[in-house]
Short mmCIF file of C-alpha atoms (C1' of nucleotides) in Angstrom, two decimals:
data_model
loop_
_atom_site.label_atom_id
_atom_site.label_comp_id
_atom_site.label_asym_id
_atom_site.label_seq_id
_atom_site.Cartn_x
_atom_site.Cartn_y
_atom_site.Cartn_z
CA UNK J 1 15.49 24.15 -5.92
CA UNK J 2 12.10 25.10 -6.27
CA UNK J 3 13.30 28.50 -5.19
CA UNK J 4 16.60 29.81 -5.90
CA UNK J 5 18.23 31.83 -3.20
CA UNK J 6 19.53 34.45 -5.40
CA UNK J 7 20.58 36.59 -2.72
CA UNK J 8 23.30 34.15 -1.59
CA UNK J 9 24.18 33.16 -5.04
CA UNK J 10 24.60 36.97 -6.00
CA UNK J 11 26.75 38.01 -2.64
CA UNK J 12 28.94 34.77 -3.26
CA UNK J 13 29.35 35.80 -7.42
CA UNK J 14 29.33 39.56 -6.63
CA UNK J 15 31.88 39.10 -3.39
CA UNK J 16 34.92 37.00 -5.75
CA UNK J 17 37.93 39.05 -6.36
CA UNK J 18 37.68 38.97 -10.19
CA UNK J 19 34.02 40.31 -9.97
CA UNK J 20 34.51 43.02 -7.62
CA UNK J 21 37.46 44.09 -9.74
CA UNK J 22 35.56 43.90 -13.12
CA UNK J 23 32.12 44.30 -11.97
CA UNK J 24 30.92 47.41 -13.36
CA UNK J 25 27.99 48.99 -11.82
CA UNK J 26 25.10 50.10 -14.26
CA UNK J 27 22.04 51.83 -14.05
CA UNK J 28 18.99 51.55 -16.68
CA UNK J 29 16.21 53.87 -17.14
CA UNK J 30 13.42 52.22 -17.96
CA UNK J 31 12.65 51.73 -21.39
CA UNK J 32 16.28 51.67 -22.07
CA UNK J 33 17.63 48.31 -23.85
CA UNK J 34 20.67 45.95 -21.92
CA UNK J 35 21.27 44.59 -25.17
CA UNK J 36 19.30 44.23 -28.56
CA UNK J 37 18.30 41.17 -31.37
CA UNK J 38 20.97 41.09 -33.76
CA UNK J 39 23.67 42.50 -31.47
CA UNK J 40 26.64 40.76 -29.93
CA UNK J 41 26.96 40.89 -26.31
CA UNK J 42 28.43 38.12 -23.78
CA UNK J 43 28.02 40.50 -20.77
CA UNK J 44 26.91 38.92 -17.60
CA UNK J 45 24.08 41.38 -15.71
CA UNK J 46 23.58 40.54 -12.33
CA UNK J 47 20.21 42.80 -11.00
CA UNK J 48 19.99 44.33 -7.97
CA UNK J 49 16.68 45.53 -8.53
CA UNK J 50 13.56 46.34 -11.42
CA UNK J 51 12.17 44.91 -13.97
CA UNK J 52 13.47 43.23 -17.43
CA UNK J 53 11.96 41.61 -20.55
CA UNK J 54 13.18 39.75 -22.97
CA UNK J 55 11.78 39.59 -26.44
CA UNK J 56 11.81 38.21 -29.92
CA UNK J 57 10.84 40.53 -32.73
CA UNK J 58 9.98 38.31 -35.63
CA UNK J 59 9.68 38.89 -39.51
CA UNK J 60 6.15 39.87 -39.61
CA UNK J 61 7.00 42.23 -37.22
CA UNK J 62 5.46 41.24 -33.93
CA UNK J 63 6.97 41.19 -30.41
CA UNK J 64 6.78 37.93 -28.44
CA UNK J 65 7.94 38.09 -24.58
CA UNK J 66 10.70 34.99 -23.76
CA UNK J 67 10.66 35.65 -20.17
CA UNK J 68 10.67 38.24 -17.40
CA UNK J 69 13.52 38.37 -14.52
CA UNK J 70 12.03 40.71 -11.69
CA UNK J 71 13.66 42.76 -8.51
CA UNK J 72 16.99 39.87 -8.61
CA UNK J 73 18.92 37.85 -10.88
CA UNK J 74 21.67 36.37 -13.43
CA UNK J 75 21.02 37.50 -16.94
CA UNK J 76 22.60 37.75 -20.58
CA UNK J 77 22.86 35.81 -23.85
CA UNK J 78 23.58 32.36 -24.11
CA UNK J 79 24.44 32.93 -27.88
CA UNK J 80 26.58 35.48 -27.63
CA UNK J 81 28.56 34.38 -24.30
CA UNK J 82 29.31 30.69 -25.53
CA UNK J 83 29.24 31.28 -29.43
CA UNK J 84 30.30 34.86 -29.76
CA UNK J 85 27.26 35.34 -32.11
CA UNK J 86 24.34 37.96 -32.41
CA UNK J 87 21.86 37.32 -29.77
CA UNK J 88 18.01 35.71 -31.35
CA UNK J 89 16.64 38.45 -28.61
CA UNK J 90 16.29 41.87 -26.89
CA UNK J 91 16.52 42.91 -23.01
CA UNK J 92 14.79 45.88 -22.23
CA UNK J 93 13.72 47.30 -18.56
CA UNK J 94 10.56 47.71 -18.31
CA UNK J 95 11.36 49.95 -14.56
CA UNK J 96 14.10 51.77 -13.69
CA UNK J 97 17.11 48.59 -13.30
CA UNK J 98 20.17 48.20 -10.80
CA UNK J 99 23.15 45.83 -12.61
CA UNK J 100 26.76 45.22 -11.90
CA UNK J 101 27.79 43.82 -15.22
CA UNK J 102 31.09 41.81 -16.33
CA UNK J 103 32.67 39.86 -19.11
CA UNK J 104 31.71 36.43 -19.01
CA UNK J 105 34.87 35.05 -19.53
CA UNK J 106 35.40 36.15 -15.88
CA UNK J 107 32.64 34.08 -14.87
CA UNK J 108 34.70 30.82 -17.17
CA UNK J 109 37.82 32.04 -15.05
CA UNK J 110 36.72 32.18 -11.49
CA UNK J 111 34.96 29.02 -11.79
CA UNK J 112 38.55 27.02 -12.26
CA UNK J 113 40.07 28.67 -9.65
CA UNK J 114 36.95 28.30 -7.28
CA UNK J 115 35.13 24.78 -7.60
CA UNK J 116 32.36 26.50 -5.18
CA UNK J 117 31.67 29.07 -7.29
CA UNK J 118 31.88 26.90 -10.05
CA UNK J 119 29.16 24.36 -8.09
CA UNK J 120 26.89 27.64 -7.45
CA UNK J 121 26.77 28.68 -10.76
CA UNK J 122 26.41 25.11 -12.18
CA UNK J 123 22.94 24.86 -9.65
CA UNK J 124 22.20 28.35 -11.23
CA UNK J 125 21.97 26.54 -14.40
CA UNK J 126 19.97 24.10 -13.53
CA UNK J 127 17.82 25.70 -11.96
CA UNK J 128 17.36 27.62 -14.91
CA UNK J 129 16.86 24.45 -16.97
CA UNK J 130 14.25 23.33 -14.52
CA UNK J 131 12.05 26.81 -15.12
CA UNK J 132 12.69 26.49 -19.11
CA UNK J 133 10.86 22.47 -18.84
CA UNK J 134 7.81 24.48 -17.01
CA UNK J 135 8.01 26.99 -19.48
CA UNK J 136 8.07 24.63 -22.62
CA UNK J 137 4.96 22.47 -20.75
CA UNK J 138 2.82 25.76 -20.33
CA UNK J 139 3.56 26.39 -23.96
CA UNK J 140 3.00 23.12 -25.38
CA UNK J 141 0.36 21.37 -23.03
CA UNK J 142 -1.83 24.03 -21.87
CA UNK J 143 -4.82 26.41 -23.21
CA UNK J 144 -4.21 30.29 -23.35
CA UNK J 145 -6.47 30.29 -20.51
CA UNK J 146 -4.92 27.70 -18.60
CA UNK J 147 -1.61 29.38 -18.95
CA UNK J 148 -2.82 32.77 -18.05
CA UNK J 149 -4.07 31.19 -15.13
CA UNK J 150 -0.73 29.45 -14.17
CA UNK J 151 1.05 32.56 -14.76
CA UNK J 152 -1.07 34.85 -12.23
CA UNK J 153 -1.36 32.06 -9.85
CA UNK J 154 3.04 31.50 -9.46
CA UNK J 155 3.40 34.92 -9.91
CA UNK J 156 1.34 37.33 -8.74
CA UNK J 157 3.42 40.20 -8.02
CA UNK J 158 4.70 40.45 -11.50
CA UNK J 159 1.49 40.25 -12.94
CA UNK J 160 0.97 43.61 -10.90
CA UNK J 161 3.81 45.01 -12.13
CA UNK J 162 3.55 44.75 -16.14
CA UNK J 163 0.56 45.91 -19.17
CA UNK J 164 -2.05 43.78 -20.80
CA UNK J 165 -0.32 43.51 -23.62
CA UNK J 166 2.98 42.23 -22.35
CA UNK J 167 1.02 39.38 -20.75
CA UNK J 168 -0.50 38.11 -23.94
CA UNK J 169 2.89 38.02 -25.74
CA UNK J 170 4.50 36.38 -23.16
CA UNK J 171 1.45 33.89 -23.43
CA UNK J 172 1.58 33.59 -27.55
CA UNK J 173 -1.64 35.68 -27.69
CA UNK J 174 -3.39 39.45 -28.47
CA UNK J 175 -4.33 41.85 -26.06
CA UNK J 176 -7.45 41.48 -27.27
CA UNK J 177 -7.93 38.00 -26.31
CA UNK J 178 -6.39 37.60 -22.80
CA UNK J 179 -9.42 40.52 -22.66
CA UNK J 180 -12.00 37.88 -23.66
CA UNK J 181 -10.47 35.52 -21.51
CA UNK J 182 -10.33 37.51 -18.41
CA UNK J 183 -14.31 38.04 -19.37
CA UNK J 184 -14.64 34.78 -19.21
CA UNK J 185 -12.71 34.00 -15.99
CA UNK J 186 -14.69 36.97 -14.50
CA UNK Z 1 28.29 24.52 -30.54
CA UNK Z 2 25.33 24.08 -33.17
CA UNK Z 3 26.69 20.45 -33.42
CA UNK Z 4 27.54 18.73 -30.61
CA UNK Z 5 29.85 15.96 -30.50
CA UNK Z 6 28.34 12.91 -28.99
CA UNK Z 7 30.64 10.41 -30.18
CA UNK Z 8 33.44 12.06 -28.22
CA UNK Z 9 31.25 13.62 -25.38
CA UNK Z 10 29.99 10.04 -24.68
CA UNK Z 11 33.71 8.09 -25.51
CA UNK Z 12 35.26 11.01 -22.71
CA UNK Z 13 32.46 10.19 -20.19
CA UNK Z 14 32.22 6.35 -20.71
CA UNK Z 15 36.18 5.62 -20.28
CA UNK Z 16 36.03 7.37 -17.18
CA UNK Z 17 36.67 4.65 -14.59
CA UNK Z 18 33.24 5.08 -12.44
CA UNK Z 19 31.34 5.10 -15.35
CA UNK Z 20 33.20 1.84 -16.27
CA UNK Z 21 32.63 0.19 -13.30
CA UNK Z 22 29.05 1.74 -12.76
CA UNK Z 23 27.71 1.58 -15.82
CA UNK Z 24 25.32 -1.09 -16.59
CA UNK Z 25 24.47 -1.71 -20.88
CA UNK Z 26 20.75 -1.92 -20.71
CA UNK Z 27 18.61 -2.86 -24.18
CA UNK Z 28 15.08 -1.79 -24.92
CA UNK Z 29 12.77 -2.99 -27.03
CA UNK Z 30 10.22 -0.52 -29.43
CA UNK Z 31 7.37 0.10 -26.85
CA UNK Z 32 9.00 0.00 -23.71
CA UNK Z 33 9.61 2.85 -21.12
CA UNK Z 34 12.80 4.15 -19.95
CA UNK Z 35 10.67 5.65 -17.09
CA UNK Z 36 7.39 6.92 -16.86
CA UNK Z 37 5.74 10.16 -15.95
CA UNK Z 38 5.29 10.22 -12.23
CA UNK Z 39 7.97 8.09 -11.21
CA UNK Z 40 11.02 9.18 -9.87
CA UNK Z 41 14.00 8.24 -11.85
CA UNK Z 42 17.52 9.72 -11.50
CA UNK Z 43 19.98 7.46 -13.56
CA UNK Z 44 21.62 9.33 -16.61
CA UNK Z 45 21.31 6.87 -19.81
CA UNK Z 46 24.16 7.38 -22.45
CA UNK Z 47 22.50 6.09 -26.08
CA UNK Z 48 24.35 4.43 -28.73
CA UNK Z 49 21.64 3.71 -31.10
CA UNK Z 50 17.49 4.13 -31.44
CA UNK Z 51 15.32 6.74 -31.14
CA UNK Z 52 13.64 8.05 -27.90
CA UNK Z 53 10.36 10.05 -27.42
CA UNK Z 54 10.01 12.55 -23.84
CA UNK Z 55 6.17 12.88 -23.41
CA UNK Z 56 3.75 14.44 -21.58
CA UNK Z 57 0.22 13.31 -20.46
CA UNK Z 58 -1.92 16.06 -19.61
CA UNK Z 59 -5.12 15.94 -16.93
CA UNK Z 60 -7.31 15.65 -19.90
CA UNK Z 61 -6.06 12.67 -21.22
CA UNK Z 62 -4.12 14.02 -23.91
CA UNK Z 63 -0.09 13.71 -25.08
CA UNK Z 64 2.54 16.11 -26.17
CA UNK Z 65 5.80 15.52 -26.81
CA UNK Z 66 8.50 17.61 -25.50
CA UNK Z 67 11.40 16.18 -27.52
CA UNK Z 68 13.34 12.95 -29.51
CA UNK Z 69 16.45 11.63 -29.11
CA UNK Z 70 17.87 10.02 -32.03
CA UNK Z 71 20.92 7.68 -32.68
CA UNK Z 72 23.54 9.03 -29.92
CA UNK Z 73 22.58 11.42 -26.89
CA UNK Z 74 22.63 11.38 -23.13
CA UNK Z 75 19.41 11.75 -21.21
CA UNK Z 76 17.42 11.75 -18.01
CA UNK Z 77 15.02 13.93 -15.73
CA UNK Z 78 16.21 16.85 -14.28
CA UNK Z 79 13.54 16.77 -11.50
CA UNK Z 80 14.65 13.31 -10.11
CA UNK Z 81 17.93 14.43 -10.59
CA UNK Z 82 18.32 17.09 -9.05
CA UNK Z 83 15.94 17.22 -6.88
CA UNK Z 84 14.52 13.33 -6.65
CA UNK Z 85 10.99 14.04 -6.89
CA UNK Z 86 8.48 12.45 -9.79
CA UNK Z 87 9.54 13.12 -13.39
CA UNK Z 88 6.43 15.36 -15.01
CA UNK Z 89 7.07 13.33 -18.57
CA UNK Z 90 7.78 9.50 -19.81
CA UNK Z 91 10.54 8.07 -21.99
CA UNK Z 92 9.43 5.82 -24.31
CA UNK Z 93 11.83 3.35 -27.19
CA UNK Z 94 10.05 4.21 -30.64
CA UNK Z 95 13.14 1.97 -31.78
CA UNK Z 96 14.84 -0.79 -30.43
CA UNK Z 97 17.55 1.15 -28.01
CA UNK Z 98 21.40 0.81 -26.80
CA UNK Z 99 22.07 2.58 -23.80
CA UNK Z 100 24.44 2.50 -21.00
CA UNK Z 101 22.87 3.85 -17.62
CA UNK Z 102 24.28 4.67 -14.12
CA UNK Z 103 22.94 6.84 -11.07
CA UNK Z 104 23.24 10.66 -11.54
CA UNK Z 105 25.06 11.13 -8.04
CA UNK Z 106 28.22 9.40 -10.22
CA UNK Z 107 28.24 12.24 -12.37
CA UNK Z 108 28.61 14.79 -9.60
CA UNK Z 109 31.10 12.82 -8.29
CA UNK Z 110 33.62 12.27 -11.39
CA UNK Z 111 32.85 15.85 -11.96
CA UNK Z 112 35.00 16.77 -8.51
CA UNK Z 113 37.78 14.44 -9.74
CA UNK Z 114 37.77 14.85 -13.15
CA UNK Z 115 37.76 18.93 -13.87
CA UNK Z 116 37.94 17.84 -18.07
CA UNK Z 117 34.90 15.92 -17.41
CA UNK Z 118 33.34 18.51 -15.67
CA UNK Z 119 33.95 21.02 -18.54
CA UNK Z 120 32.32 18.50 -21.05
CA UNK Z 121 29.46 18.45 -19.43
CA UNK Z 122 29.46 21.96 -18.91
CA UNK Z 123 29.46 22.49 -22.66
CA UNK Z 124 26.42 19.67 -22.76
CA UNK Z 125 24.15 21.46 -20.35
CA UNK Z 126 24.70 24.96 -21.89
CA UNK Z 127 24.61 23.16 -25.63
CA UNK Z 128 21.36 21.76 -24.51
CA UNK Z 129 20.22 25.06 -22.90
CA UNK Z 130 20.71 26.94 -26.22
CA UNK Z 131 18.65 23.59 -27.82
CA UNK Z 132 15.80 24.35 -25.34
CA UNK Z 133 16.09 28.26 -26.47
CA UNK Z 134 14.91 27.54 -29.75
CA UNK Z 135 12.15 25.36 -29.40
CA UNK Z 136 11.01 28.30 -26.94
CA UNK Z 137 11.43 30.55 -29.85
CA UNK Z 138 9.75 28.22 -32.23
CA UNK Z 139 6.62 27.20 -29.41
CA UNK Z 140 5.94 30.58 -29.01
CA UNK Z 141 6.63 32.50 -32.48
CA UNK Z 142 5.85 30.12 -35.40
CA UNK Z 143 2.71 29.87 -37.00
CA UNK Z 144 2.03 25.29 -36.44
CA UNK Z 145 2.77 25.60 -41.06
CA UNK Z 146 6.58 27.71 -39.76
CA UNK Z 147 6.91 25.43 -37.38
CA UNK Z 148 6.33 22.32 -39.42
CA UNK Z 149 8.97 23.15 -41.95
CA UNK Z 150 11.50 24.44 -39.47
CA UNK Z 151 11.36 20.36 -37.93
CA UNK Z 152 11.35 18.95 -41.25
CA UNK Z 153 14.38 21.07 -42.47
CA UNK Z 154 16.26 20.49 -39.69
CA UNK Z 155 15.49 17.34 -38.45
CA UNK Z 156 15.12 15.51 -42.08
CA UNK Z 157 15.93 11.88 -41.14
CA UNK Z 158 13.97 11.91 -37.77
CA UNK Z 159 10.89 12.85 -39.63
CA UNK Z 160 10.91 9.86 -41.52
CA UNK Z 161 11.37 7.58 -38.48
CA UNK Z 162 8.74 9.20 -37.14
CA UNK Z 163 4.60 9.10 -37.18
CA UNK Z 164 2.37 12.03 -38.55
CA UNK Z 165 0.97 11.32 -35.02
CA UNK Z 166 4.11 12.36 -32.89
CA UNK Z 167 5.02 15.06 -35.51
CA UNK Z 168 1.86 16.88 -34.23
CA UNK Z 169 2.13 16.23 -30.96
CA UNK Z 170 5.83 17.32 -30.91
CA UNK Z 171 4.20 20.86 -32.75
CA UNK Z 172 1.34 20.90 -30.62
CA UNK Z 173 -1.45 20.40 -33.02
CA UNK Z 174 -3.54 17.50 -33.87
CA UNK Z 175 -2.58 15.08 -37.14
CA UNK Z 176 -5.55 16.08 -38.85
CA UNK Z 177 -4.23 19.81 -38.52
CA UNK Z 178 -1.16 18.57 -39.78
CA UNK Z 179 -2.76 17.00 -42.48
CA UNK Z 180 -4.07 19.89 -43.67
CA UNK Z 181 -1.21 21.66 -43.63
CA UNK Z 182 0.92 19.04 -45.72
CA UNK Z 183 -2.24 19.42 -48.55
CA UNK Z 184 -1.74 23.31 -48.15
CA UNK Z 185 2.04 23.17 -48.53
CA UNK Z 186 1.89 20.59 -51.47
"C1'" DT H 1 -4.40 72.56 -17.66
"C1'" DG H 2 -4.92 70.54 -22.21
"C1'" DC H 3 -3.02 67.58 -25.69
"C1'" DC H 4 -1.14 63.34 -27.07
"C1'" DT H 5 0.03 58.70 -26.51
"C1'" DT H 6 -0.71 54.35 -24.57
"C1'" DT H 7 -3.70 51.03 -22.66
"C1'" DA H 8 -7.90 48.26 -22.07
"C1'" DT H 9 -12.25 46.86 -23.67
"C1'" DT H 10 -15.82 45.56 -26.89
"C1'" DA H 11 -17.98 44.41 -31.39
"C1'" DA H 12 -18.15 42.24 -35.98
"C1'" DC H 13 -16.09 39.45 -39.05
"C1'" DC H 14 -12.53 36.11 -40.57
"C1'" DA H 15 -9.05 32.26 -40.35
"C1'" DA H 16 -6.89 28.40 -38.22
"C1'" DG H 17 -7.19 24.59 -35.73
"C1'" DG H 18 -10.15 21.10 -32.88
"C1'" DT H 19 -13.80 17.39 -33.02
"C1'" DT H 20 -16.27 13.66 -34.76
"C1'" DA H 21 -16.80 10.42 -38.09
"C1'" DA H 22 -16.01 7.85 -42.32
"C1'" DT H 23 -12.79 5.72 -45.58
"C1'" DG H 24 -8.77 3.43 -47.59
"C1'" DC H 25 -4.42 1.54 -46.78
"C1'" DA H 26 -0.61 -0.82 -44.55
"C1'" DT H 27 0.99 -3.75 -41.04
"C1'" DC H 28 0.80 -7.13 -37.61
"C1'" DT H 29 -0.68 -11.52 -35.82
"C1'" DG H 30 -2.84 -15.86 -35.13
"C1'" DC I 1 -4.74 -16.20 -45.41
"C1'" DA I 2 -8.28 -13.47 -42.65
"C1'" DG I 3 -9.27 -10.42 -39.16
"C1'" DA I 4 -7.78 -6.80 -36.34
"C1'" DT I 5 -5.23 -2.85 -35.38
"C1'" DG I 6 -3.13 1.44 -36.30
"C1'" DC I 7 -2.11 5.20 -39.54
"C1'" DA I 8 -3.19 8.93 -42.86
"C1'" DT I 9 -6.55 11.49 -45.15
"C1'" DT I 10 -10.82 13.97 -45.96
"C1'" DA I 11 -15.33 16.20 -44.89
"C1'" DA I 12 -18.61 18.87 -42.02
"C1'" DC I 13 -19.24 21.48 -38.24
"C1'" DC I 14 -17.70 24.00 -34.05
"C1'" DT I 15 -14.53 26.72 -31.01
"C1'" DT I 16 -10.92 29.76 -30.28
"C1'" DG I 17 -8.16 33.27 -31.35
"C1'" DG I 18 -6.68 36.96 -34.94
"C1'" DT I 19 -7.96 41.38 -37.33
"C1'" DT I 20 -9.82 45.79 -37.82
"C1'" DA I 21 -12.00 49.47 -35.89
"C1'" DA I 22 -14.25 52.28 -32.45
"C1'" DT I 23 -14.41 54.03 -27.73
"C1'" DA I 24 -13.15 55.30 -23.11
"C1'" DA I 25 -9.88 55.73 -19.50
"C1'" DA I 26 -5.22 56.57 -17.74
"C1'" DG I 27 -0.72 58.48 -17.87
"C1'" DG I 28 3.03 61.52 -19.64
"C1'" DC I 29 4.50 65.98 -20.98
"C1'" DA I 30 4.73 70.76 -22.43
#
DNA sequence: TGCCTTTATTAACCAAGGTTAATGCATCTG
DNA sequence: CAGATGCATTAACCTTGGTTAATAAAGGCA
């Protein structure tokens, strides 16, 4: 589970009679927003292809980065799927984005009428619960520098693919020192 | 879903007959492991009473803690789970502890039977997912002094069960730094 | 092409937290 | 009860990262 197939989880979703009926197919500039802090929105994106962040703006103003989904993948708001409430985040593409979006009380639907979706989508989640624990140990256990190094190491692609300063808030840091650090590593 | 009901979550999932018949009450003493980090360990424990500490021990010889239980829950490791390798963190009894434990394959099992089941723990995972979304929020966006009075507002009666030691270690500072910050705040 | 914006780097200074060590206090245990 | 252990606090010093500002390079756009 290391790895989540999410080509077979997407054509399984993506192939189910309520999806292809409600799916609606969505294209994002990038820069453009799939849904912002403060708003309400219990769509369920499934990407085709690009690039997405999503990001907390706090009080003070700043912008920390929650996570990145790149080229494929299941995305939305917890908050406002399950608790009809503003979402604590934004989604923005940071490339030009493929979705097919639907109402995620689809998604609540299908699964009783289709105990293999249901299972697939259930592994989905724990998978994602599985990438949140590595998450929350890079945050809490490890050094700026150890974490920038983790995050180039597992994924070096993405790393390619975004700016400085997106790293460093997706690490908890400035611009300016993931520059020191990469002086250091150098 | 801010609250969730454990009294009824874990009355629903103990009456169920496999749990009744597989379910073994198991009592731990303060200081002793549920399991420990390393070891693989797949049985789901349902608590009744105590308070439980998830820890990690890093390469330099130095613990954070990921999260408490207190009083009621139901816990485990994902990663022997799911996927029965090592779990990356310990369980350890700061309290004497109640719990009732069985092996995690029963769960997937009842949950084919048992679709009501199934849903409840559903509505666990995702209540625990949207749990796991804020301590992102506050690991990565809170100050250690925000982050301090967030855990004491909201957790008030597990802070006083709790050392000044594991308080840090669950905010990822040391207990002099939270010292310091109890002085500044006082 | 030239202008403007964004990005990356570096420097100098400041603030927050880590480290080591000492002290007082409470609790446990023989 | 006495000694030992663990907890909380404080001080002095060090390390890391934040802040402000300046500069240079790269990319977008008219």
């Amino acid at each position: 589970m290391d790895k989540f197939d999410f080509d077979q989880f997407l054509t399984r979703v993506l192939q189910h009679p309520q999806f292809e009926q409600h799916g609606v197919e969505s294209y994002y500039k990038k820069g453009e927003h799939l849904f912002s802090q403060g708003e309400v929105c219990s769509d369920v994106f499934c990407m085709r292809s690009g690039l997405v962040k999503f990001y907390f703006n706090t009080l003070e103003g700043k912008e920390w980065i929650k996570s990145f989904v790149i080229d494929k993948g299941v995305l939305g708001t917890r908050s406002s799927q399950l608790l009809d409430i503003a979402s604590p985040f934004s989604a923005l593409c940071l490339e030009d984005t493929e979705m097919i979006r639907f109402p995620y009380k689809r998604f609540e639907e299908a699964c009783f009428e289709d105990l293999e979706l249901a299972r697939a989508i259930f592994q989905f989640t724990q998978w994602l619960g599985v990438k949140k624990e590595l998450r929350e140990y890079q945050l809490l256990c490890l050094s700026a520098e150890e974490a920038y190094q983790a995050f180039v190491e597992s994924n070096p692609t993405l790393v390619d693919r975004l700016t400085q300063i997106d790293i460093a808030r997706y690490l908890g840091i400035t611009p300016i020192a993931l520059s020191r650090i990469k002086k250091r590593l150098a």
